[in-house]
PDB file of C-alpha atoms and ligand atoms in Angstrom:
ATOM      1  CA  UNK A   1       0.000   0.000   0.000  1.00  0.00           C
ATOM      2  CA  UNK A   2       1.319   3.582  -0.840  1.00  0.00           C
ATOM      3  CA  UNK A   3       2.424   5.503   2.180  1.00  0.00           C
ATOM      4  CA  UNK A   4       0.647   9.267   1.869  1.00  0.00           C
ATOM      5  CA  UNK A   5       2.911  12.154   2.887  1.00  0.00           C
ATOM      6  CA  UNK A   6       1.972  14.814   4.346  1.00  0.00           C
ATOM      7  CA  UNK A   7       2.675  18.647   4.246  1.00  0.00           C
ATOM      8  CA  UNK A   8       2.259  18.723   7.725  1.00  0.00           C
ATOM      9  CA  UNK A   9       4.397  15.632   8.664  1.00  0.00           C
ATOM     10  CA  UNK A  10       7.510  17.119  11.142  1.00  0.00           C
ATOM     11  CA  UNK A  11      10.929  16.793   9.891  1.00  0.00           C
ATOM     12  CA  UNK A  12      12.289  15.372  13.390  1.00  0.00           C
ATOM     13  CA  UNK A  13      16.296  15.405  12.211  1.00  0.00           C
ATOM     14  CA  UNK A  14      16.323  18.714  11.128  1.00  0.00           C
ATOM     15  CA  UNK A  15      14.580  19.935  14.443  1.00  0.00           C
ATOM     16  CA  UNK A  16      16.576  17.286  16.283  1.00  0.00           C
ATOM     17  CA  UNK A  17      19.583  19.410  14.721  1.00  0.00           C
ATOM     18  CA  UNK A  18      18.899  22.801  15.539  1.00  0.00           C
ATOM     19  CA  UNK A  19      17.646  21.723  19.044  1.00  0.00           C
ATOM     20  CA  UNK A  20      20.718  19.567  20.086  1.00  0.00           C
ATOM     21  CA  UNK A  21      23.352  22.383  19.806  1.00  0.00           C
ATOM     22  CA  UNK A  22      21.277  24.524  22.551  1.00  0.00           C
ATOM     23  CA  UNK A  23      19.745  21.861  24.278  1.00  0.00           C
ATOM     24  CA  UNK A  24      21.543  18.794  23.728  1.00  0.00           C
ATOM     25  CA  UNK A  25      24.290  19.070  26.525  1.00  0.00           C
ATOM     26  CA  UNK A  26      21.696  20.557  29.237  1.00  0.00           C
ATOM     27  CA  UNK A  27      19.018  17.317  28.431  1.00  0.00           C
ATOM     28  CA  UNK A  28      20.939  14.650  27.562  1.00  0.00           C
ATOM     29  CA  UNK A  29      23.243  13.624  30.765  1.00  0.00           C
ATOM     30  CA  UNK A  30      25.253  10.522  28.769  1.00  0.00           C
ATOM     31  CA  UNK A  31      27.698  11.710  25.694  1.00  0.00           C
ATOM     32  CA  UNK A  32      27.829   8.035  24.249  1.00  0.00           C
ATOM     33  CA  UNK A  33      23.208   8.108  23.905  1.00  0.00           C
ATOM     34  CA  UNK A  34      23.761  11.561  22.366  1.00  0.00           C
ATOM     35  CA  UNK A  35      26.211  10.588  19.796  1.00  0.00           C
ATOM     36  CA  UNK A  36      24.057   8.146  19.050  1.00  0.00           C
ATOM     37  CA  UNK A  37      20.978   9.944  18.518  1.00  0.00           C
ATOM     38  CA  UNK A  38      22.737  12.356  16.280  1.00  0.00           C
ATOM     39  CA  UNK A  39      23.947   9.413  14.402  1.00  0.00           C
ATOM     40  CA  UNK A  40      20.089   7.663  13.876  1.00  0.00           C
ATOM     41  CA  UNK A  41      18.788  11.544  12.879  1.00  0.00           C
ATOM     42  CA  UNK A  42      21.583  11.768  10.657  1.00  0.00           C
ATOM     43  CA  UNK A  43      21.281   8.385   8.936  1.00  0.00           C
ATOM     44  CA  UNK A  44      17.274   8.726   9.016  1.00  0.00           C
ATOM     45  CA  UNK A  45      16.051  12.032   8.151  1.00  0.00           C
ATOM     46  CA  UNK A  46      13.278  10.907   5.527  1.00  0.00           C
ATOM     47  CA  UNK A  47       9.389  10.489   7.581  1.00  0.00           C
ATOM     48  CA  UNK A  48       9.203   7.199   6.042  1.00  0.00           C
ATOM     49  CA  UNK A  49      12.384   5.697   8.028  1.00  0.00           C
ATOM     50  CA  UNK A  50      10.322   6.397  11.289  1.00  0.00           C
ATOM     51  CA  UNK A  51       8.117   3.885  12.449  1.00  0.00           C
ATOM     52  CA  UNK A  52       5.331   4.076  12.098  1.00  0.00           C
ATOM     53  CA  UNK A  53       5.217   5.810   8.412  1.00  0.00           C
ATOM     54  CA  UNK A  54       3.031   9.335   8.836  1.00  0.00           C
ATOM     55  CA  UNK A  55      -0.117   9.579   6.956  1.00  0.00           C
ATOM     56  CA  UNK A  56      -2.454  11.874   7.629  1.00  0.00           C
ATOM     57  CA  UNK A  57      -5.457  10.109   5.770  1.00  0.00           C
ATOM     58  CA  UNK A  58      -8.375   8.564   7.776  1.00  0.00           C
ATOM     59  CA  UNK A  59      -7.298   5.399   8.808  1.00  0.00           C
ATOM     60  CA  UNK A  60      -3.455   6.701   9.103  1.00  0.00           C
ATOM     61  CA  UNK A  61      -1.650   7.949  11.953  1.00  0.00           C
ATOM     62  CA  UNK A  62      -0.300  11.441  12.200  1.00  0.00           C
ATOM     63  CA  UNK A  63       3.003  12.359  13.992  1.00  0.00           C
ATOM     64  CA  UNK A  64       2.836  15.365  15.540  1.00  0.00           C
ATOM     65  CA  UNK A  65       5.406  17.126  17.386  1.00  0.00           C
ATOM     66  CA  UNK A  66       5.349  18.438  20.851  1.00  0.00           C
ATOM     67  CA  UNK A  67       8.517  19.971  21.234  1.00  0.00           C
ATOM     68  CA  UNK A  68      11.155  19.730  24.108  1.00  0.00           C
ATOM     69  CA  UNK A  69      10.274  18.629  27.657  1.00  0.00           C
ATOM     70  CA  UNK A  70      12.425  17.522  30.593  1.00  0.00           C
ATOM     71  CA  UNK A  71      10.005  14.635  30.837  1.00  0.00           C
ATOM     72  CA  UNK A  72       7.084  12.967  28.208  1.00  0.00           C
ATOM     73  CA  UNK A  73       4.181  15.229  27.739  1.00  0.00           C
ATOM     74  CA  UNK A  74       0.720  14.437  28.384  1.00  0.00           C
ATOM     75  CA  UNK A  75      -1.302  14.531  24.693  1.00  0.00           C
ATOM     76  CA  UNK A  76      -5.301  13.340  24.579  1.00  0.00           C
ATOM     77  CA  UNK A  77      -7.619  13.385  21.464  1.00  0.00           C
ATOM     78  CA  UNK A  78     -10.893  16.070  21.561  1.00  0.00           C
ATOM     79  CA  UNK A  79     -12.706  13.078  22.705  1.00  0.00           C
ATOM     80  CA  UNK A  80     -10.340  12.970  25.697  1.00  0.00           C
ATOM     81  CA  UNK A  81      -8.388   9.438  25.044  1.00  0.00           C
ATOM     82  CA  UNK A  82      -4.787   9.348  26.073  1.00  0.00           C
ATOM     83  CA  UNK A  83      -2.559   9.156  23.344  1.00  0.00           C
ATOM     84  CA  UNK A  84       0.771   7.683  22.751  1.00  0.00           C
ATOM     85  CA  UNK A  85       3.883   9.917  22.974  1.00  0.00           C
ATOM     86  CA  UNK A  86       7.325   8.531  22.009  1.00  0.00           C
ATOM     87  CA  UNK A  87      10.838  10.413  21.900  1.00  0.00           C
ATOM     88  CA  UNK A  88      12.874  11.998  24.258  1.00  0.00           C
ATOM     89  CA  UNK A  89      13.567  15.226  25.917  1.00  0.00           C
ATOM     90  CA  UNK A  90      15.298  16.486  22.574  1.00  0.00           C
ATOM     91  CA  UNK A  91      11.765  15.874  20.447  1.00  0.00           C
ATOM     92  CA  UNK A  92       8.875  14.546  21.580  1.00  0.00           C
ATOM     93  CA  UNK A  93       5.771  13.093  18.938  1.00  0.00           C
ATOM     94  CA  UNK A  94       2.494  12.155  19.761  1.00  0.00           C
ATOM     95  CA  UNK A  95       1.197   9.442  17.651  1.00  0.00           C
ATOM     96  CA  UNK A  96      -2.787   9.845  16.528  1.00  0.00           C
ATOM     97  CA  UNK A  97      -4.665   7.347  14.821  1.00  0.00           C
ATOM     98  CA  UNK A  98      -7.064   9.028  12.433  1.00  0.00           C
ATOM     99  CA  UNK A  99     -10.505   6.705  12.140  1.00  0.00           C
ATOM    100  CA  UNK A 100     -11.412   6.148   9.015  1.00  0.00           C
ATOM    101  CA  UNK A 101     -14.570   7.753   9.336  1.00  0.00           C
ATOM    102  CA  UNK A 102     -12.743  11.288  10.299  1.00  0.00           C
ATOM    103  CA  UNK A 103     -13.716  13.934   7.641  1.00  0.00           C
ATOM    104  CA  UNK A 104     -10.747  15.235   6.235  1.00  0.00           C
ATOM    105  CA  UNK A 105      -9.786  18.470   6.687  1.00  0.00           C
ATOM    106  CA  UNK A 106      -8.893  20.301  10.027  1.00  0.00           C
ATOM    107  CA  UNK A 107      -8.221  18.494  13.186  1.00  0.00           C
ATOM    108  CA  UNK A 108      -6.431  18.973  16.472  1.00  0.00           C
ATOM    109  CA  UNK A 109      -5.328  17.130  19.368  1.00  0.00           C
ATOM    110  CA  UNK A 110      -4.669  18.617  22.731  1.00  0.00           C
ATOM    111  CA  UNK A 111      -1.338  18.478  25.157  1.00  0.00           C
ATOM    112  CA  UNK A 112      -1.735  18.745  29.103  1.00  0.00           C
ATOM    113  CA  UNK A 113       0.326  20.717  30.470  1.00  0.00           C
ATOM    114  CA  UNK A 114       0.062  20.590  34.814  1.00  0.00           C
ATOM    115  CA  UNK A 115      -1.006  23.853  36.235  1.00  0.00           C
ATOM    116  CA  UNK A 116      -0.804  25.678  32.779  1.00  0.00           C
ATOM    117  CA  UNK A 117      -4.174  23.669  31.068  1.00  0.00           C
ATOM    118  CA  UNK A 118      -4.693  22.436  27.565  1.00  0.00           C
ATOM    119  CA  UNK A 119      -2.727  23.475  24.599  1.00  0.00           C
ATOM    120  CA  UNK A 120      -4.060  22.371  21.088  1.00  0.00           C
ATOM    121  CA  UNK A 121      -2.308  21.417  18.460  1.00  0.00           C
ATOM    122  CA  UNK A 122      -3.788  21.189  15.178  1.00  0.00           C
ATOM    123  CA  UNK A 123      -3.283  19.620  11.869  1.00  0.00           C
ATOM    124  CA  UNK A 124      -5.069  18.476   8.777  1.00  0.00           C
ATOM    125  CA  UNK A 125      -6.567  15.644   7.834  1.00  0.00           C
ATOM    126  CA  UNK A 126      -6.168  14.743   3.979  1.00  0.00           C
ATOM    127  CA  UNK A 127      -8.497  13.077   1.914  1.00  0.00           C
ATOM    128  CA  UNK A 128      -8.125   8.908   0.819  1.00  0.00           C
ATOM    129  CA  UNK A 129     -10.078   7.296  -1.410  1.00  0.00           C
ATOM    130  CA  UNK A 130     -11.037   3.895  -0.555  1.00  0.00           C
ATOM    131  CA  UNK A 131     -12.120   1.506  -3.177  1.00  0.00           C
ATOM    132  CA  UNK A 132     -15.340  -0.704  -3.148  1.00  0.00           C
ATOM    133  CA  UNK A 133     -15.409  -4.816  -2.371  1.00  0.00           C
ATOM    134  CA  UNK A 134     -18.789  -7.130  -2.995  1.00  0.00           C
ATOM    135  CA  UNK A 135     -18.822  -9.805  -0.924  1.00  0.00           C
ATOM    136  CA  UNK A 136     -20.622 -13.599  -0.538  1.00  0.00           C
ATOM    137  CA  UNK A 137     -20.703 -15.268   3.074  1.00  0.00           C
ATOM    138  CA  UNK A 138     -23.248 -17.383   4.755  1.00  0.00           C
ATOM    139  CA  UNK A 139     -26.499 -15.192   5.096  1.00  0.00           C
ATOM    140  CA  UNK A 140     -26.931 -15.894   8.935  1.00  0.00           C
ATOM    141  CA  UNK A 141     -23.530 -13.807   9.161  1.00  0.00           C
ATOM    142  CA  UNK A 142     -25.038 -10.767   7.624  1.00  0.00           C
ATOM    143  CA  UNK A 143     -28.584 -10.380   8.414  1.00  0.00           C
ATOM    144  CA  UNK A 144     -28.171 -12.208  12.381  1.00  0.00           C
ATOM    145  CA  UNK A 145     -31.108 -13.923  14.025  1.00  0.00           C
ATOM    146  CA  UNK A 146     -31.760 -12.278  17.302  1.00  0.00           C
ATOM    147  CA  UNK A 147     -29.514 -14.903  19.368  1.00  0.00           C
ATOM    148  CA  UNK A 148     -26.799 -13.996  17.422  1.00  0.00           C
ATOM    149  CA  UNK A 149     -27.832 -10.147  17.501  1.00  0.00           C
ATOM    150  CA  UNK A 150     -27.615 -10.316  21.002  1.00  0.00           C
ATOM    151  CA  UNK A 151     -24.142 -12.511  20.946  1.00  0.00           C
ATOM    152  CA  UNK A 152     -22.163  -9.981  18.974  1.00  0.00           C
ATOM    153  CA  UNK A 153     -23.351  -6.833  21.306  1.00  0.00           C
ATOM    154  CA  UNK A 154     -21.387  -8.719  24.383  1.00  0.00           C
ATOM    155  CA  UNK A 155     -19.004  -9.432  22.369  1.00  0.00           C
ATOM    156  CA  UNK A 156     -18.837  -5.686  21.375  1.00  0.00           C
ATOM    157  CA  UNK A 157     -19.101  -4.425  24.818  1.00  0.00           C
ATOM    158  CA  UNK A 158     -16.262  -7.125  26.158  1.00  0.00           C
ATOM    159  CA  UNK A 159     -14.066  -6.101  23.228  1.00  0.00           C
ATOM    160  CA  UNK A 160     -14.807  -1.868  23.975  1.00  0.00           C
ATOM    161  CA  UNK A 161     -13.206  -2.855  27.003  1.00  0.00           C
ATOM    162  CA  UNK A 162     -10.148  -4.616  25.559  1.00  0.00           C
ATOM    163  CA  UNK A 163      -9.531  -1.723  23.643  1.00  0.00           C
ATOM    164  CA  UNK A 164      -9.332   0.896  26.458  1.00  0.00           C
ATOM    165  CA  UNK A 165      -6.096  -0.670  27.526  1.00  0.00           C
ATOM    166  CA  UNK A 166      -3.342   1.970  28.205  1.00  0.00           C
ATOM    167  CA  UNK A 167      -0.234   0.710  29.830  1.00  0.00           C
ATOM    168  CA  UNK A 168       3.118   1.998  29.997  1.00  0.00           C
ATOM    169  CA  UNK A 169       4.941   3.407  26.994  1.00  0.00           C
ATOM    170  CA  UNK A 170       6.574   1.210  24.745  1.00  0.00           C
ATOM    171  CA  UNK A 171      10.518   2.243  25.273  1.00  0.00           C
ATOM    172  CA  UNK A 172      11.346   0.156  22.058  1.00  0.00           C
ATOM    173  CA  UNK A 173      11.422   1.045  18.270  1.00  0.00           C
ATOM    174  CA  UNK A 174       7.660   0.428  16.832  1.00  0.00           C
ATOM    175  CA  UNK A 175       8.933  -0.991  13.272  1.00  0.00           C
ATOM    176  CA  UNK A 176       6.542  -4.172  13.243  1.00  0.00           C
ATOM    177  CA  UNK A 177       7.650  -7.878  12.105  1.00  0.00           C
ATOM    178  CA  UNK A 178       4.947  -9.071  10.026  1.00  0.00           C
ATOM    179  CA  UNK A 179       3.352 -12.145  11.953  1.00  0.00           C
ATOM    180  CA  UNK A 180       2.963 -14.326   9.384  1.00  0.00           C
ATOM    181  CA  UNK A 181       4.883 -14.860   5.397  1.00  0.00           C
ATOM    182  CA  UNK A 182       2.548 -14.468   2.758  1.00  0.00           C
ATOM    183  CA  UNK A 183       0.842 -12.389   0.278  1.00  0.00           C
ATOM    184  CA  UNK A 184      -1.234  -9.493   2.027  1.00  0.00           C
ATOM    185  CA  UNK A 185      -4.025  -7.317   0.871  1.00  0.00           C
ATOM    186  CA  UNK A 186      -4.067  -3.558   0.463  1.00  0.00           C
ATOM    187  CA  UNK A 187      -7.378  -3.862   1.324  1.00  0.00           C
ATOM    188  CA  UNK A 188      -7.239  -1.740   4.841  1.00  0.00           C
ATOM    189  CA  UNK A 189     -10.355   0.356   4.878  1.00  0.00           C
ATOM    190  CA  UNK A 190     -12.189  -1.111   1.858  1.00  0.00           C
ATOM    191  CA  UNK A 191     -15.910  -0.317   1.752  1.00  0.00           C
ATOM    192  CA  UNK A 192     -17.711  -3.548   2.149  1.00  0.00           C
ATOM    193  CA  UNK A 193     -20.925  -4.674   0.767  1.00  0.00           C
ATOM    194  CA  UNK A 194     -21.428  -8.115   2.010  1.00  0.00           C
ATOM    195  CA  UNK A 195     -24.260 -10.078  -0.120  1.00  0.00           C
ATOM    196  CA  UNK A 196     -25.300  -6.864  -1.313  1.00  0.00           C
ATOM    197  CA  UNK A 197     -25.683  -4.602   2.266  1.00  0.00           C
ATOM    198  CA  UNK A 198     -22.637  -2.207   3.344  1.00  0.00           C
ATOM    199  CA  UNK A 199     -21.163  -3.093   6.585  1.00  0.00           C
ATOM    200  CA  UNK A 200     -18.374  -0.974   8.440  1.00  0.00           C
ATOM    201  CA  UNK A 201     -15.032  -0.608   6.421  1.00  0.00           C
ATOM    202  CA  UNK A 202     -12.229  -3.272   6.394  1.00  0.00           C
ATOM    203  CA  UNK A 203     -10.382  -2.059   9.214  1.00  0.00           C
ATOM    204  CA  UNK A 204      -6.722  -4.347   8.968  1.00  0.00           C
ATOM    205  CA  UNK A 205      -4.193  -6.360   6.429  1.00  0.00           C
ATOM    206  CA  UNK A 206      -5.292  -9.422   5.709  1.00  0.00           C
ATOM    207  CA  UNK A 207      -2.272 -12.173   5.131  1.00  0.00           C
ATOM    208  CA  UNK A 208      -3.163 -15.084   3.168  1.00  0.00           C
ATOM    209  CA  UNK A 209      -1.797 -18.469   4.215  1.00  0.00           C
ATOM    210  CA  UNK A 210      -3.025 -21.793   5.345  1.00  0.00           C
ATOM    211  CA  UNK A 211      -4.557 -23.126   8.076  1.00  0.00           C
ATOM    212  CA  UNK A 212      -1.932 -24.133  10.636  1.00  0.00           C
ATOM    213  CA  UNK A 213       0.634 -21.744   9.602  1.00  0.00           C
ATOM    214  CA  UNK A 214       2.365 -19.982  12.591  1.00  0.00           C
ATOM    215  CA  UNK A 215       1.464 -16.355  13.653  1.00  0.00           C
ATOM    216  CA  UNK A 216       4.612 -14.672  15.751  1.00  0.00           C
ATOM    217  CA  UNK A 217       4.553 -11.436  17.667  1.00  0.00           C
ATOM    218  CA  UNK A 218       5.537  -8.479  15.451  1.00  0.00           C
ATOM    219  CA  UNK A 219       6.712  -6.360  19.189  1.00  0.00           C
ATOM    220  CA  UNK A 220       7.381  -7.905  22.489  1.00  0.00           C
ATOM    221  CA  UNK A 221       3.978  -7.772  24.131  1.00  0.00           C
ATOM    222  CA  UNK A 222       1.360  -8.530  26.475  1.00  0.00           C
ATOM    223  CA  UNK A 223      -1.702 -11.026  25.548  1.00  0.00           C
ATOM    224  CA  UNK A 224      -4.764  -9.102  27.127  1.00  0.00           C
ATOM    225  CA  UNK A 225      -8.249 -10.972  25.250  1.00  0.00           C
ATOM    226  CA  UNK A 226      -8.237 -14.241  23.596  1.00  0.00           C
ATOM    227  CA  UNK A 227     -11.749 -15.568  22.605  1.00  0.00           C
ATOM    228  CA  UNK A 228     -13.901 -17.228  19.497  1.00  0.00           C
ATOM    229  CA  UNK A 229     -16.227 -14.189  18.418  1.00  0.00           C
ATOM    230  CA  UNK A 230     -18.855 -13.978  16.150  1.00  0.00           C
ATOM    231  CA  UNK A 231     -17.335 -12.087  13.181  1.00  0.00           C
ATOM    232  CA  UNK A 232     -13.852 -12.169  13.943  1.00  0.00           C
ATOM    233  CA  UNK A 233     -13.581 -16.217  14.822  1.00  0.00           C
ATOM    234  CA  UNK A 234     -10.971 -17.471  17.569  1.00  0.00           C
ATOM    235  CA  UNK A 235      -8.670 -13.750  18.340  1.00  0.00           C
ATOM    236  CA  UNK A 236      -5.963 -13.099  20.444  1.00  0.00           C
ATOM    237  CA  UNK A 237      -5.418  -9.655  21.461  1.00  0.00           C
ATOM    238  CA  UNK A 238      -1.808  -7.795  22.464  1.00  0.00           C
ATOM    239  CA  UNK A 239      -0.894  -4.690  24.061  1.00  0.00           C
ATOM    240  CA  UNK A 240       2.326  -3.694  23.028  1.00  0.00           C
ATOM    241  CA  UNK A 241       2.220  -0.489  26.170  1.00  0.00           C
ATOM    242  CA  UNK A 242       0.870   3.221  25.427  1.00  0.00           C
ATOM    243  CA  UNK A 243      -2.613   2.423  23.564  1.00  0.00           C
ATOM    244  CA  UNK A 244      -1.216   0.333  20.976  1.00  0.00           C
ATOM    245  CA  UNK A 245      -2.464  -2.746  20.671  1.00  0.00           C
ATOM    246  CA  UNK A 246      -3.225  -5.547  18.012  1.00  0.00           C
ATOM    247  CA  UNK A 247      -5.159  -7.785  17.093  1.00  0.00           C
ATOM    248  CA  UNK A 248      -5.417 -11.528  15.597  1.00  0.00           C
ATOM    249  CA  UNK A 249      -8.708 -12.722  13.563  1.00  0.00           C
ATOM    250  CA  UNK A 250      -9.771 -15.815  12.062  1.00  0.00           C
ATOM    251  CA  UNK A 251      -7.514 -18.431  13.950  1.00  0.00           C
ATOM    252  CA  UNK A 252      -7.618 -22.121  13.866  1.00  0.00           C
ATOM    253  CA  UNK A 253      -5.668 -22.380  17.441  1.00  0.00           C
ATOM    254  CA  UNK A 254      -4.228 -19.900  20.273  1.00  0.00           C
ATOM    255  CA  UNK A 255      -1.666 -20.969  22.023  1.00  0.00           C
ATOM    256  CA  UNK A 256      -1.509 -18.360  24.505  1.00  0.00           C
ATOM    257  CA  UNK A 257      -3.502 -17.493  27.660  1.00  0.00           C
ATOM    258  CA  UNK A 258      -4.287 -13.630  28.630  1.00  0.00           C
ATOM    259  CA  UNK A 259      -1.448 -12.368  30.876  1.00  0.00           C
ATOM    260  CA  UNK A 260       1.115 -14.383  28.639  1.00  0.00           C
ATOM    261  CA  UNK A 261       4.037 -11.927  28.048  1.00  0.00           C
ATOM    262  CA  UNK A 262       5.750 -12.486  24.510  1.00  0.00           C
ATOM    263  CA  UNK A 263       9.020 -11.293  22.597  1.00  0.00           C
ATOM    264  CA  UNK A 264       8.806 -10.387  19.292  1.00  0.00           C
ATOM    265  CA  UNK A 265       8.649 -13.389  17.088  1.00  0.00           C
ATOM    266  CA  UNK A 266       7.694 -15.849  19.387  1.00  0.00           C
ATOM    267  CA  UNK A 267       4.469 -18.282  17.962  1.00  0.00           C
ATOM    268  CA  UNK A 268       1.444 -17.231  19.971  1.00  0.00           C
ATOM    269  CA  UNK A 269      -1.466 -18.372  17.347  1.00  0.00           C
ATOM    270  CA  UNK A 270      -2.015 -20.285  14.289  1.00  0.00           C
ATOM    271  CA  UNK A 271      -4.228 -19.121  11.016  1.00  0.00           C
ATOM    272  CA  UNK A 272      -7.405 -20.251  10.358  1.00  0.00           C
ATOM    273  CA  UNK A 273     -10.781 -19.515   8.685  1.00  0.00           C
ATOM    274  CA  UNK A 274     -13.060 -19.173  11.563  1.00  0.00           C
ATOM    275  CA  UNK A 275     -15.667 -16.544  11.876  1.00  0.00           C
ATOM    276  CA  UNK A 276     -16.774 -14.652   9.422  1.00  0.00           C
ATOM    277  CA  UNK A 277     -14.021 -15.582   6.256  1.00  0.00           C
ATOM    278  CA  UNK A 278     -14.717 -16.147   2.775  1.00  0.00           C
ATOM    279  CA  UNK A 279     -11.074 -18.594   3.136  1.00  0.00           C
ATOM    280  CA  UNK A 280      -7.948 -19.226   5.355  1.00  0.00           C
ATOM    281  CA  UNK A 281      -6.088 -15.901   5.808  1.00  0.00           C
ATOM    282  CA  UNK A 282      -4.576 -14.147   8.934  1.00  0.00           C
ATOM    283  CA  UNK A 283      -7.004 -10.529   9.918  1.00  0.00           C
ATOM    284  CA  UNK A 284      -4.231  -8.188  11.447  1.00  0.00           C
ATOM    285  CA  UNK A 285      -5.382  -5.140  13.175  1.00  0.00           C
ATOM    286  CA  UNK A 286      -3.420  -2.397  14.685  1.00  0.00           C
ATOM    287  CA  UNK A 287      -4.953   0.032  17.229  1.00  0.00           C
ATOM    288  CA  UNK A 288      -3.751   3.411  18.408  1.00  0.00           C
ATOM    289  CA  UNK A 289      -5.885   5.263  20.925  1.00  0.00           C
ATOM    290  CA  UNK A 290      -8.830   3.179  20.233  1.00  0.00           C
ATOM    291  CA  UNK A 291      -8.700   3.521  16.677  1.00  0.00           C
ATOM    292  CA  UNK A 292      -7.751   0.979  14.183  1.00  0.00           C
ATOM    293  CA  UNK A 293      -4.837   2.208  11.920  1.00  0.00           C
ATOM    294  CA  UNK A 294      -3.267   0.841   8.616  1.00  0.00           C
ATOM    295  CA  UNK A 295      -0.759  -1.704   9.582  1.00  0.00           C
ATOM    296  CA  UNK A 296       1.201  -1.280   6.622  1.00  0.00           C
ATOM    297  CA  UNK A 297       2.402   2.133   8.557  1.00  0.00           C
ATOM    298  CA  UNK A 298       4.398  -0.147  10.737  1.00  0.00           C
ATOM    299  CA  UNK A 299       5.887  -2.705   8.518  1.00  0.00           C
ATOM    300  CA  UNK A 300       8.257  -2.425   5.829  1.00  0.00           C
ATOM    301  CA  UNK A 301       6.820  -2.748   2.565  1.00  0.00           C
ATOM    302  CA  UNK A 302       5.918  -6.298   1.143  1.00  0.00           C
TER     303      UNK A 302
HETATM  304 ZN1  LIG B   1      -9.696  -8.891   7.250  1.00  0.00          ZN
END
């Protein structure tokens, strides 16, 4: 999938730059983790060698910067959900996820300052154009019968809370190992028809590959929800610290039990075609501040 740009995307090396020569000796107590900062801002100045990739699109995630601070900011969407902030006292970002039903246009997002109140910081959301997909499944997983009606709201209200996990800040890199070889779809936010009614947008990659075939963690991480769900099939769900979070679909085992703690690449979960699937294939969702993003934004490209 095409990473957007955006004009409003920061340039952290070249503020990294002119901040270090005023600030860098006052914030930044060890010489040998400066010289190595300079070194990654030197080697890594383009916003598509930062993980993840900005893209200021509904469904993307914006990087916006919040300047220099002794310690990490507090940053919160206009609907008041904590947000992740990564950096360091040199340059600090807060990463956004956009929903993909945000109009485009202008936006903001607001950082807490103690004692001083809310500053906002805006910036725009541009426009993506998703494409259309028609799809066949079994009927009784389109229009439900009131059992199942009533099944998938607690499974929506269980999985609301799942998603409103916010533990502490990630202190690694957030470039993503894909969790499983295999061809993927650009089909993150899709419009879907299914047998002829529109249902909410594709909202993750899908991977194809066979039944059995081993799913590894793409971050060290936390398991925090694994279940068999309506639409989504057997799911495991990880919290990788700070709001983000993701999310397995469709499995044919899970191998895993919530409070498991994994390292990236270890097997957690095996594909499968259960819930709502037209075939085998691995559903991968990636969720910042409640929202699901593009995974592509965190993985190199295929
Ligand atoms: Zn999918």
């Amino acid at each position: 999938m095409a990473i957007q740009n955006h004009p409003s995307s920061p340039h952290p090396a070249t503020r990294r730059s002119a901040l270090i020569g005023t600030l860098g000796a006052l914030l930044l107590p060890a010489a040998p983790v400066f010289a190595a900062k300079s070194r990654a801002a030197a080697a890594s100045p383009a916003s598509s060698e930062v993980w993840p990739h900005a893209s200021a699109v509904p469904g993307g995630v914006a990087r916006l910067s919040l300047g220099t601070a002794a310690t990490r900011p507090v940053a919160r969407t206009t609907d008041d959900l904590p947000l992740l902030v990564i950096g360091d006292p040199i340059e600090w970002t807060a990463l956004v996820g956009i929903p993909l039903a945000a109009r485009p246009g202008n936006a903001h997002i607001v950082r807490r300052t103690e004692g001083a109140g809310d500053q906002p910081i805006a910036y725009a959301i541009a426009t993506k154009q998703y494409s259309e997909q028609r799809l066949k499944v079994a009927p009784g997983k389109v229009d439900l019968s009131p059992e199942d009606q009533a099944r998938y709201e607690r499974e929506r209200d269980h999985q609301a809370k799942v998603m409103a996990a916010f533990t502490e800040v990630p202190a690694h890199d957030l470039q993503m190992r894909v969790p499983v070889p295999g061809r993927r779809s650009s089909s993150f936010g899709l419009r879907r028809v299914f047998n002829g009614q529109s249902r909410n947008p594709h909202s993750g990659m899908d991977i194809a590959a066979a039944t059995g075939t081993a799913v590894r963690a793409p971050l060290p991480g936390r398991v925090i929800d694994t279940g068999d769900y309506f639409f989504n099939g057997g799911t495991v769900w990880l919290d990788h610290g700070g709001g983000l979070l993701t999310m397995y679909c469709h499995l044919s085992a899970i191998d895993v039990k919530v409070g498991d703690e994994l390292k990236t690449g270890d097997r957690f979960c095996a594909v499968g075609a259960t819930g709502r699937v037209t075939g085998p294939h691995l559903h991968w969702g990636v969720m910042l501040n409640r929202t699901m993003v593009d995974p592509a934004l965190f993985v190199p490209a295929a």
